[in-house]
Amino acid sequence: MTHPMARSDVDRNYVLWVDLPPTYDPEGDQTHPLYLCFDAMWTYGTVVDTVRLLAPTKDLPKAIVVGVAHDEASYRDVIQLRAMDFTTTAVDAPALTGVRVPGEQLGGAEAFRLWIQTEVVPFLKARYRISETTFVGHSFSALFGVHVLFESPQMFDHYLLASPSVWWDDQIMFRREQERYDSGKSLEAHVFMSKGELETDDLSPHQEFHDQLAARNYEGLNLHWQVFPNETHLSVTPVALSHGLRVLHATQ
């Protein structure tokens, strides 16, 4: 099932991919958790398969899985568009996977967050019987998840942040976290964060970011951390999504 979605603030079209539990009853009383998958080209199918495999054994609840995707976009287009949507500041960046995006086109995370908060989530809640909500992201989309966590933690009940790109803009998220801590605000959220053991280059300060966050003892923050052996930044995606969902949502 799909729903086309357009943004009024930018000339950009999206589509919501939706997978419902086999027993979903739109007229019934039962509600289901929502797993909202960003970078849907890589995360949605994995999460759908994981839920279909593990819900019958009650290792996961019967969930509504939704992927936020760019409509009719090529692979190259997606690489560019995700950078525009998920980055927090408009700065030049390395040509990731061979595609360079001018810095002035980047930094759209807050506008994208507002669209998700004011249009996408209300749209889904008006059409489906949703209980709690989970943010699912990897790499740049997990960087976006960190932005949401600091800007509006109550937007989601749970956050699955696999290998977040916290190297972005000279590790600006480390400074954002310091600012939040200095403000004295709580950080009420349930967060699973992870990395692959083989993520060891300058684009992989995940452990340091987790350690800084964990050392704060924020009121209301339930933080999980996992390093997956023998996994790279890309190969870690399936295991991080499966394990992270079970940590956040295990029913046994």
PDB file of C-alpha atoms in Angstrom:
ATOM      1  CA  MET A   1       0.000   0.000   0.000  1.00  0.00           C
ATOM      2  CA  THR A   2       1.336   3.452  -0.863  1.00  0.00           C
ATOM      3  CA  HIS A   3       0.370   7.053  -0.185  1.00  0.00           C
ATOM      4  CA  PRO A   4       1.867   9.919  -2.229  1.00  0.00           C
ATOM      5  CA  MET A   5       2.897  12.914  -0.133  1.00  0.00           C
ATOM      6  CA  ALA A   6       4.079  16.333  -1.309  1.00  0.00           C
ATOM      7  CA  ARG A   7       5.831  19.056   0.612  1.00  0.00           C
ATOM      8  CA  SER A   8       4.596  22.604   0.264  1.00  0.00           C
ATOM      9  CA  ASP A   9       7.843  24.212   1.459  1.00  0.00           C
ATOM     10  CA  VAL A  10       9.992  22.596  -1.247  1.00  0.00           C
ATOM     11  CA  ASP A  11       9.299  21.184  -4.696  1.00  0.00           C
ATOM     12  CA  ARG A  12       9.796  17.587  -3.604  1.00  0.00           C
ATOM     13  CA  ASN A  13       7.516  14.554  -3.771  1.00  0.00           C
ATOM     14  CA  TYR A  14       7.530  11.592  -1.424  1.00  0.00           C
ATOM     15  CA  VAL A  15       5.667   8.332  -1.059  1.00  0.00           C
ATOM     16  CA  LEU A  16       4.782   6.403   2.084  1.00  0.00           C
ATOM     17  CA  TRP A  17       5.181   2.644   1.746  1.00  0.00           C
ATOM     18  CA  VAL A  18       2.891   0.862   4.212  1.00  0.00           C
ATOM     19  CA  ASP A  19       2.899  -2.745   5.420  1.00  0.00           C
ATOM     20  CA  LEU A  20       0.101  -3.791   7.788  1.00  0.00           C
ATOM     21  CA  PRO A  21      -0.070  -6.825  10.087  1.00  0.00           C
ATOM     22  CA  PRO A  22      -1.962  -9.755   8.493  1.00  0.00           C
ATOM     23  CA  THR A  23      -4.598  -9.506  11.221  1.00  0.00           C
ATOM     24  CA  TYR A  24      -4.981  -5.732  11.014  1.00  0.00           C
ATOM     25  CA  ASP A  25      -8.622  -4.698  11.365  1.00  0.00           C
ATOM     26  CA  PRO A  26      -9.396  -1.050  10.530  1.00  0.00           C
ATOM     27  CA  GLU A  27     -12.760  -1.387  12.266  1.00  0.00           C
ATOM     28  CA  GLY A  28     -11.452  -3.142  15.378  1.00  0.00           C
ATOM     29  CA  ASP A  29     -10.170  -1.854  18.690  1.00  0.00           C
ATOM     30  CA  GLN A  30      -6.630  -3.218  18.547  1.00  0.00           C
ATOM     31  CA  THR A  31      -3.837  -0.719  17.984  1.00  0.00           C
ATOM     32  CA  HIS A  32      -0.332  -1.439  16.704  1.00  0.00           C
ATOM     33  CA  PRO A  33       3.074   0.193  17.086  1.00  0.00           C
ATOM     34  CA  LEU A  34       4.320   2.227  14.151  1.00  0.00           C
ATOM     35  CA  TYR A  35       7.863   1.717  12.859  1.00  0.00           C
ATOM     36  CA  LEU A  36       8.607   4.784  10.742  1.00  0.00           C
ATOM     37  CA  CYS A  37      11.573   3.974   8.493  1.00  0.00           C
ATOM     38  CA  PHE A  38      13.769   6.680   7.006  1.00  0.00           C
ATOM     39  CA  ASP A  39      16.223   5.906   4.198  1.00  0.00           C
ATOM     40  CA  ALA A  40      13.381   3.623   3.174  1.00  0.00           C
ATOM     41  CA  MET A  41      15.199   2.316   0.093  1.00  0.00           C
ATOM     42  CA  TRP A  42      17.496   0.428   2.482  1.00  0.00           C
ATOM     43  CA  THR A  43      15.544   0.081   5.736  1.00  0.00           C
ATOM     44  CA  TYR A  44      11.890  -0.517   4.882  1.00  0.00           C
ATOM     45  CA  GLY A  45      12.163  -3.957   3.284  1.00  0.00           C
ATOM     46  CA  THR A  46      14.468  -5.207   6.024  1.00  0.00           C
ATOM     47  CA  VAL A  47      12.117  -4.041   8.766  1.00  0.00           C
ATOM     48  CA  VAL A  48       9.075  -5.518   7.003  1.00  0.00           C
ATOM     49  CA  ASP A  49      10.787  -8.899   6.699  1.00  0.00           C
ATOM     50  CA  THR A  50      12.014  -8.751  10.302  1.00  0.00           C
ATOM     51  CA  VAL A  51       8.534  -8.065  11.649  1.00  0.00           C
ATOM     52  CA  ARG A  52       6.962 -10.772   9.480  1.00  0.00           C
ATOM     53  CA  LEU A  53       9.510 -13.305  10.770  1.00  0.00           C
ATOM     54  CA  LEU A  54       9.511 -12.363  14.445  1.00  0.00           C
ATOM     55  CA  ALA A  55       5.938 -11.270  15.181  1.00  0.00           C
ATOM     56  CA  PRO A  56       4.542 -14.850  14.981  1.00  0.00           C
ATOM     57  CA  THR A  57       7.027 -15.939  17.674  1.00  0.00           C
ATOM     58  CA  LYS A  58       6.232 -12.821  19.733  1.00  0.00           C
ATOM     59  CA  ASP A  59       9.828 -11.628  19.561  1.00  0.00           C
ATOM     60  CA  LEU A  60       8.329  -8.454  18.131  1.00  0.00           C
ATOM     61  CA  PRO A  61       4.807  -7.036  18.253  1.00  0.00           C
ATOM     62  CA  LYS A  62       2.588  -6.972  15.182  1.00  0.00           C
ATOM     63  CA  ALA A  63       3.609  -3.592  13.857  1.00  0.00           C
ATOM     64  CA  ILE A  64       2.620  -1.160  11.147  1.00  0.00           C
ATOM     65  CA  VAL A  65       5.769  -0.522   9.101  1.00  0.00           C
ATOM     66  CA  VAL A  66       5.969   2.680   7.054  1.00  0.00           C
ATOM     67  CA  GLY A  67       8.823   3.815   4.833  1.00  0.00           C
ATOM     68  CA  VAL A  68       9.285   7.481   3.956  1.00  0.00           C
ATOM     69  CA  ALA A  69      10.660   7.391   0.400  1.00  0.00           C
ATOM     70  CA  HIS A  70      11.330   9.839  -2.414  1.00  0.00           C
ATOM     71  CA  ASP A  71       8.782   9.319  -5.177  1.00  0.00           C
ATOM     72  CA  GLU A  72      10.037   8.103  -8.572  1.00  0.00           C
ATOM     73  CA  ALA A  73      13.658   8.840  -7.669  1.00  0.00           C
ATOM     74  CA  SER A  74      16.677   7.062  -9.116  1.00  0.00           C
ATOM     75  CA  TYR A  75      19.433   5.728  -6.872  1.00  0.00           C
ATOM     76  CA  ARG A  76      21.559   8.784  -7.654  1.00  0.00           C
ATOM     77  CA  ASP A  77      18.622  11.080  -6.903  1.00  0.00           C
ATOM     78  CA  VAL A  78      18.047   9.381  -3.548  1.00  0.00           C
ATOM     79  CA  ILE A  79      21.702   9.870  -2.572  1.00  0.00           C
ATOM     80  CA  GLN A  80      21.327  13.596  -3.241  1.00  0.00           C
ATOM     81  CA  LEU A  81      17.876  14.029  -1.719  1.00  0.00           C
ATOM     82  CA  ARG A  82      18.650  12.166   1.496  1.00  0.00           C
ATOM     83  CA  ALA A  83      21.649  14.435   2.045  1.00  0.00           C
ATOM     84  CA  MET A  84      19.417  17.462   1.565  1.00  0.00           C
ATOM     85  CA  ASP A  85      16.743  16.171   3.966  1.00  0.00           C
ATOM     86  CA  PHE A  86      18.828  14.593   6.712  1.00  0.00           C
ATOM     87  CA  THR A  87      21.771  16.960   7.248  1.00  0.00           C
ATOM     88  CA  THR A  88      21.505  19.602   9.924  1.00  0.00           C
ATOM     89  CA  THR A  89      23.692  22.370   8.500  1.00  0.00           C
ATOM     90  CA  ALA A  90      24.457  23.783   5.043  1.00  0.00           C
ATOM     91  CA  VAL A  91      28.143  22.936   4.671  1.00  0.00           C
ATOM     92  CA  ASP A  92      30.213  21.258   1.987  1.00  0.00           C
ATOM     93  CA  ALA A  93      30.626  17.524   2.444  1.00  0.00           C
ATOM     94  CA  PRO A  94      32.628  14.703   0.856  1.00  0.00           C
ATOM     95  CA  ALA A  95      31.235  13.090  -2.288  1.00  0.00           C
ATOM     96  CA  LEU A  96      29.557  10.159  -0.598  1.00  0.00           C
ATOM     97  CA  THR A  97      29.137   7.128  -2.877  1.00  0.00           C
ATOM     98  CA  GLY A  98      30.421   9.264  -5.737  1.00  0.00           C
ATOM     99  CA  VAL A  99      27.674  11.911  -5.580  1.00  0.00           C
ATOM    100  CA  ARG A 100      28.505  15.456  -4.504  1.00  0.00           C
ATOM    101  CA  VAL A 101      25.787  17.859  -3.357  1.00  0.00           C
ATOM    102  CA  PRO A 102      26.584  21.601  -3.082  1.00  0.00           C
ATOM    103  CA  GLY A 103      26.708  22.746   0.525  1.00  0.00           C
ATOM    104  CA  GLU A 104      24.081  25.435   0.012  1.00  0.00           C
ATOM    105  CA  GLN A 105      21.536  22.705  -0.817  1.00  0.00           C
ATOM    106  CA  LEU A 106      22.134  20.837   2.429  1.00  0.00           C
ATOM    107  CA  GLY A 107      20.955  21.413   5.994  1.00  0.00           C
ATOM    108  CA  GLY A 108      17.259  20.656   5.517  1.00  0.00           C
ATOM    109  CA  ALA A 109      16.797  18.505   8.624  1.00  0.00           C
ATOM    110  CA  GLU A 110      14.693  20.922  10.658  1.00  0.00           C
ATOM    111  CA  ALA A 111      12.297  21.699   7.795  1.00  0.00           C
ATOM    112  CA  PHE A 112      12.009  17.968   7.117  1.00  0.00           C
ATOM    113  CA  ARG A 113      11.368  17.292  10.815  1.00  0.00           C
ATOM    114  CA  LEU A 114       8.545  19.825  10.898  1.00  0.00           C
ATOM    115  CA  TRP A 115       6.964  18.204   7.843  1.00  0.00           C
ATOM    116  CA  ILE A 116       7.133  14.771   9.461  1.00  0.00           C
ATOM    117  CA  GLN A 117       5.680  16.138  12.700  1.00  0.00           C
ATOM    118  CA  THR A 118       2.885  18.261  11.256  1.00  0.00           C
ATOM    119  CA  GLU A 119       1.871  16.292   8.158  1.00  0.00           C
ATOM    120  CA  VAL A 120       3.206  12.743   7.918  1.00  0.00           C
ATOM    121  CA  VAL A 121       2.581  11.459  11.445  1.00  0.00           C
ATOM    122  CA  PRO A 122      -0.900  13.056  11.714  1.00  0.00           C
ATOM    123  CA  PHE A 123      -1.761  11.610   8.280  1.00  0.00           C
ATOM    124  CA  LEU A 124      -0.798   8.122   9.433  1.00  0.00           C
ATOM    125  CA  LYS A 125      -2.535   8.391  12.804  1.00  0.00           C
ATOM    126  CA  ALA A 126      -5.742   9.521  11.110  1.00  0.00           C
ATOM    127  CA  ARG A 127      -5.773   6.443   8.853  1.00  0.00           C
ATOM    128  CA  TYR A 128      -4.304   3.652  10.929  1.00  0.00           C
ATOM    129  CA  ARG A 129      -4.801   2.376  14.458  1.00  0.00           C
ATOM    130  CA  ILE A 130      -1.434   3.361  15.914  1.00  0.00           C
ATOM    131  CA  SER A 131      -0.256   3.044  19.503  1.00  0.00           C
ATOM    132  CA  GLU A 132       3.406   3.966  20.064  1.00  0.00           C
ATOM    133  CA  THR A 133       5.892   5.214  17.474  1.00  0.00           C
ATOM    134  CA  THR A 134       9.478   4.253  16.653  1.00  0.00           C
ATOM    135  CA  PHE A 135      11.997   6.192  14.568  1.00  0.00           C
ATOM    136  CA  VAL A 136      14.165   3.885  12.433  1.00  0.00           C
ATOM    137  CA  GLY A 137      17.276   5.235  10.720  1.00  0.00           C
ATOM    138  CA  HIS A 138      20.803   4.362   9.623  1.00  0.00           C
ATOM    139  CA  SER A 139      23.741   6.620   8.741  1.00  0.00           C
ATOM    140  CA  PHE A 140      22.425  10.004   7.482  1.00  0.00           C
ATOM    141  CA  SER A 141      18.860   9.170   8.484  1.00  0.00           C
ATOM    142  CA  ALA A 142      20.132   8.244  11.961  1.00  0.00           C
ATOM    143  CA  LEU A 143      21.876  11.636  12.054  1.00  0.00           C
ATOM    144  CA  PHE A 144      18.450  13.099  11.350  1.00  0.00           C
ATOM    145  CA  GLY A 145      17.137  10.971  14.211  1.00  0.00           C
ATOM    146  CA  VAL A 146      19.700  12.499  16.564  1.00  0.00           C
ATOM    147  CA  HIS A 147      18.505  15.932  15.434  1.00  0.00           C
ATOM    148  CA  VAL A 148      14.890  14.977  16.197  1.00  0.00           C
ATOM    149  CA  LEU A 149      15.957  13.560  19.565  1.00  0.00           C
ATOM    150  CA  PHE A 150      17.583  16.841  20.601  1.00  0.00           C
ATOM    151  CA  GLU A 151      15.026  19.162  19.005  1.00  0.00           C
ATOM    152  CA  SER A 152      11.777  17.384  19.914  1.00  0.00           C
ATOM    153  CA  PRO A 153      12.344  14.079  21.752  1.00  0.00           C
ATOM    154  CA  GLN A 154       8.632  13.558  22.368  1.00  0.00           C
ATOM    155  CA  MET A 155       8.002  13.157  18.620  1.00  0.00           C
ATOM    156  CA  PHE A 156       8.738   9.440  18.956  1.00  0.00           C
ATOM    157  CA  ASP A 157       8.497   6.974  21.814  1.00  0.00           C
ATOM    158  CA  HIS A 158      11.544   5.016  20.653  1.00  0.00           C
ATOM    159  CA  TYR A 159      14.599   5.752  18.510  1.00  0.00           C
ATOM    160  CA  LEU A 160      16.651   3.185  16.570  1.00  0.00           C
ATOM    161  CA  LEU A 161      19.806   5.008  15.486  1.00  0.00           C
ATOM    162  CA  ALA A 162      22.197   2.714  13.620  1.00  0.00           C
ATOM    163  CA  SER A 163      25.649   4.162  12.859  1.00  0.00           C
ATOM    164  CA  PRO A 164      24.484   7.811  12.946  1.00  0.00           C
ATOM    165  CA  SER A 165      26.626  10.175  10.860  1.00  0.00           C
ATOM    166  CA  VAL A 166      27.667  12.272  13.848  1.00  0.00           C
ATOM    167  CA  TRP A 167      30.895  13.172  12.027  1.00  0.00           C
ATOM    168  CA  TRP A 168      28.812  15.707  10.080  1.00  0.00           C
ATOM    169  CA  ASP A 169      30.022  19.341  10.103  1.00  0.00           C
ATOM    170  CA  ASP A 170      33.051  18.780  12.309  1.00  0.00           C
ATOM    171  CA  GLN A 171      30.970  16.696  14.738  1.00  0.00           C
ATOM    172  CA  ILE A 172      28.372  19.393  15.336  1.00  0.00           C
ATOM    173  CA  MET A 173      26.080  16.954  17.156  1.00  0.00           C
ATOM    174  CA  PHE A 174      28.619  16.691  19.960  1.00  0.00           C
ATOM    175  CA  ARG A 175      28.254  20.451  20.413  1.00  0.00           C
ATOM    176  CA  ARG A 176      24.468  20.246  20.121  1.00  0.00           C
ATOM    177  CA  GLU A 177      24.439  17.661  22.903  1.00  0.00           C
ATOM    178  CA  GLN A 178      26.657  19.871  25.072  1.00  0.00           C
ATOM    179  CA  GLU A 179      24.261  22.776  24.570  1.00  0.00           C
ATOM    180  CA  ARG A 180      21.281  20.646  25.560  1.00  0.00           C
ATOM    181  CA  TYR A 181      23.064  19.385  28.643  1.00  0.00           C
ATOM    182  CA  ASP A 182      24.081  22.914  29.643  1.00  0.00           C
ATOM    183  CA  SER A 183      20.444  24.017  29.313  1.00  0.00           C
ATOM    184  CA  GLY A 184      19.427  21.625  32.082  1.00  0.00           C
ATOM    185  CA  LYS A 185      16.671  20.047  29.984  1.00  0.00           C
ATOM    186  CA  SER A 186      15.659  16.429  30.456  1.00  0.00           C
ATOM    187  CA  LEU A 187      15.866  13.982  27.559  1.00  0.00           C
ATOM    188  CA  GLU A 188      12.956  11.604  27.906  1.00  0.00           C
ATOM    189  CA  ALA A 189      13.390   8.944  25.242  1.00  0.00           C
ATOM    190  CA  HIS A 190      14.083   5.246  24.686  1.00  0.00           C
ATOM    191  CA  VAL A 191      17.104   5.006  22.383  1.00  0.00           C
ATOM    192  CA  PHE A 192      19.022   2.152  20.756  1.00  0.00           C
ATOM    193  CA  MET A 193      22.315   3.221  19.201  1.00  0.00           C
ATOM    194  CA  SER A 194      24.854   0.986  17.479  1.00  0.00           C
ATOM    195  CA  LYS A 195      27.834   0.665  15.148  1.00  0.00           C
ATOM    196  CA  GLY A 196      29.716  -2.033  13.257  1.00  0.00           C
ATOM    197  CA  GLU A 197      33.027  -3.179  14.713  1.00  0.00           C
ATOM    198  CA  LEU A 198      34.790  -2.425  11.419  1.00  0.00           C
ATOM    199  CA  GLU A 199      33.619   1.206  11.390  1.00  0.00           C
ATOM    200  CA  THR A 200      36.935   2.676  12.478  1.00  0.00           C
ATOM    201  CA  ASP A 201      37.675   5.652  10.212  1.00  0.00           C
ATOM    202  CA  ASP A 202      37.212   9.377  10.801  1.00  0.00           C
ATOM    203  CA  LEU A 203      33.546   9.094   9.770  1.00  0.00           C
ATOM    204  CA  SER A 204      32.791   6.754  12.670  1.00  0.00           C
ATOM    205  CA  PRO A 205      32.905   8.564  16.052  1.00  0.00           C
ATOM    206  CA  HIS A 206      29.848   6.617  17.206  1.00  0.00           C
ATOM    207  CA  GLN A 207      31.382   5.228  20.388  1.00  0.00           C
ATOM    208  CA  GLU A 208      32.564   8.660  21.479  1.00  0.00           C
ATOM    209  CA  PHE A 209      29.139  10.157  20.846  1.00  0.00           C
ATOM    210  CA  HIS A 210      27.390   7.408  22.780  1.00  0.00           C
ATOM    211  CA  ASP A 211      29.843   7.752  25.665  1.00  0.00           C
ATOM    212  CA  GLN A 212      29.287  11.506  25.863  1.00  0.00           C
ATOM    213  CA  LEU A 213      25.517  11.008  25.875  1.00  0.00           C
ATOM    214  CA  ALA A 214      25.619   8.170  28.395  1.00  0.00           C
ATOM    215  CA  ALA A 215      27.829  10.087  30.823  1.00  0.00           C
ATOM    216  CA  ARG A 216      25.196  12.806  31.279  1.00  0.00           C
ATOM    217  CA  ASN A 217      22.639  10.698  33.156  1.00  0.00           C
ATOM    218  CA  TYR A 218      19.783  12.628  31.554  1.00  0.00           C
ATOM    219  CA  GLU A 219      16.486  12.379  33.382  1.00  0.00           C
ATOM    220  CA  GLY A 220      14.189  10.087  31.408  1.00  0.00           C
ATOM    221  CA  LEU A 221      16.792   8.755  28.945  1.00  0.00           C
ATOM    222  CA  ASN A 222      16.905   4.973  28.519  1.00  0.00           C
ATOM    223  CA  LEU A 223      19.949   4.405  26.294  1.00  0.00           C
ATOM    224  CA  HIS A 224      21.115   1.098  24.781  1.00  0.00           C
ATOM    225  CA  TRP A 225      24.415   0.572  22.964  1.00  0.00           C
ATOM    226  CA  GLN A 226      25.688  -2.278  20.792  1.00  0.00           C
ATOM    227  CA  VAL A 227      28.801  -2.924  18.699  1.00  0.00           C
ATOM    228  CA  PHE A 228      28.288  -5.661  16.103  1.00  0.00           C
ATOM    229  CA  PRO A 229      31.429  -7.736  15.388  1.00  0.00           C
ATOM    230  CA  ASN A 230      32.812  -8.100  11.859  1.00  0.00           C
ATOM    231  CA  GLU A 231      30.351  -5.592  10.377  1.00  0.00           C
ATOM    232  CA  THR A 232      31.054  -2.512   8.263  1.00  0.00           C
ATOM    233  CA  HIS A 233      29.015   0.670   7.981  1.00  0.00           C
ATOM    234  CA  LEU A 234      26.842  -0.900   5.286  1.00  0.00           C
ATOM    235  CA  SER A 235      26.798  -4.575   6.230  1.00  0.00           C
ATOM    236  CA  VAL A 236      25.684  -3.746   9.765  1.00  0.00           C
ATOM    237  CA  THR A 237      22.308  -2.421   8.619  1.00  0.00           C
ATOM    238  CA  PRO A 238      20.190  -5.630   8.718  1.00  0.00           C
ATOM    239  CA  VAL A 239      21.549  -6.896  12.036  1.00  0.00           C
ATOM    240  CA  ALA A 240      21.308  -3.454  13.646  1.00  0.00           C
ATOM    241  CA  LEU A 241      17.677  -3.058  12.605  1.00  0.00           C
ATOM    242  CA  SER A 242      16.693  -6.548  13.746  1.00  0.00           C
ATOM    243  CA  HIS A 243      18.539  -6.383  17.052  1.00  0.00           C
ATOM    244  CA  GLY A 244      17.533  -2.790  17.732  1.00  0.00           C
ATOM    245  CA  LEU A 245      13.839  -3.468  17.237  1.00  0.00           C
ATOM    246  CA  ARG A 246      14.027  -6.459  19.571  1.00  0.00           C
ATOM    247  CA  VAL A 247      15.782  -4.416  22.243  1.00  0.00           C
ATOM    248  CA  LEU A 248      13.222  -1.627  21.977  1.00  0.00           C
ATOM    249  CA  HIS A 249      10.120  -3.772  21.495  1.00  0.00           C
ATOM    250  CA  ALA A 250      10.666  -7.355  22.632  1.00  0.00           C
ATOM    251  CA  THR A 251       7.394  -8.815  23.965  1.00  0.00           C
ATOM    252  CA  GLN A 252       8.967 -11.754  25.808  1.00  0.00           C
TER     253      GLN A 252
END
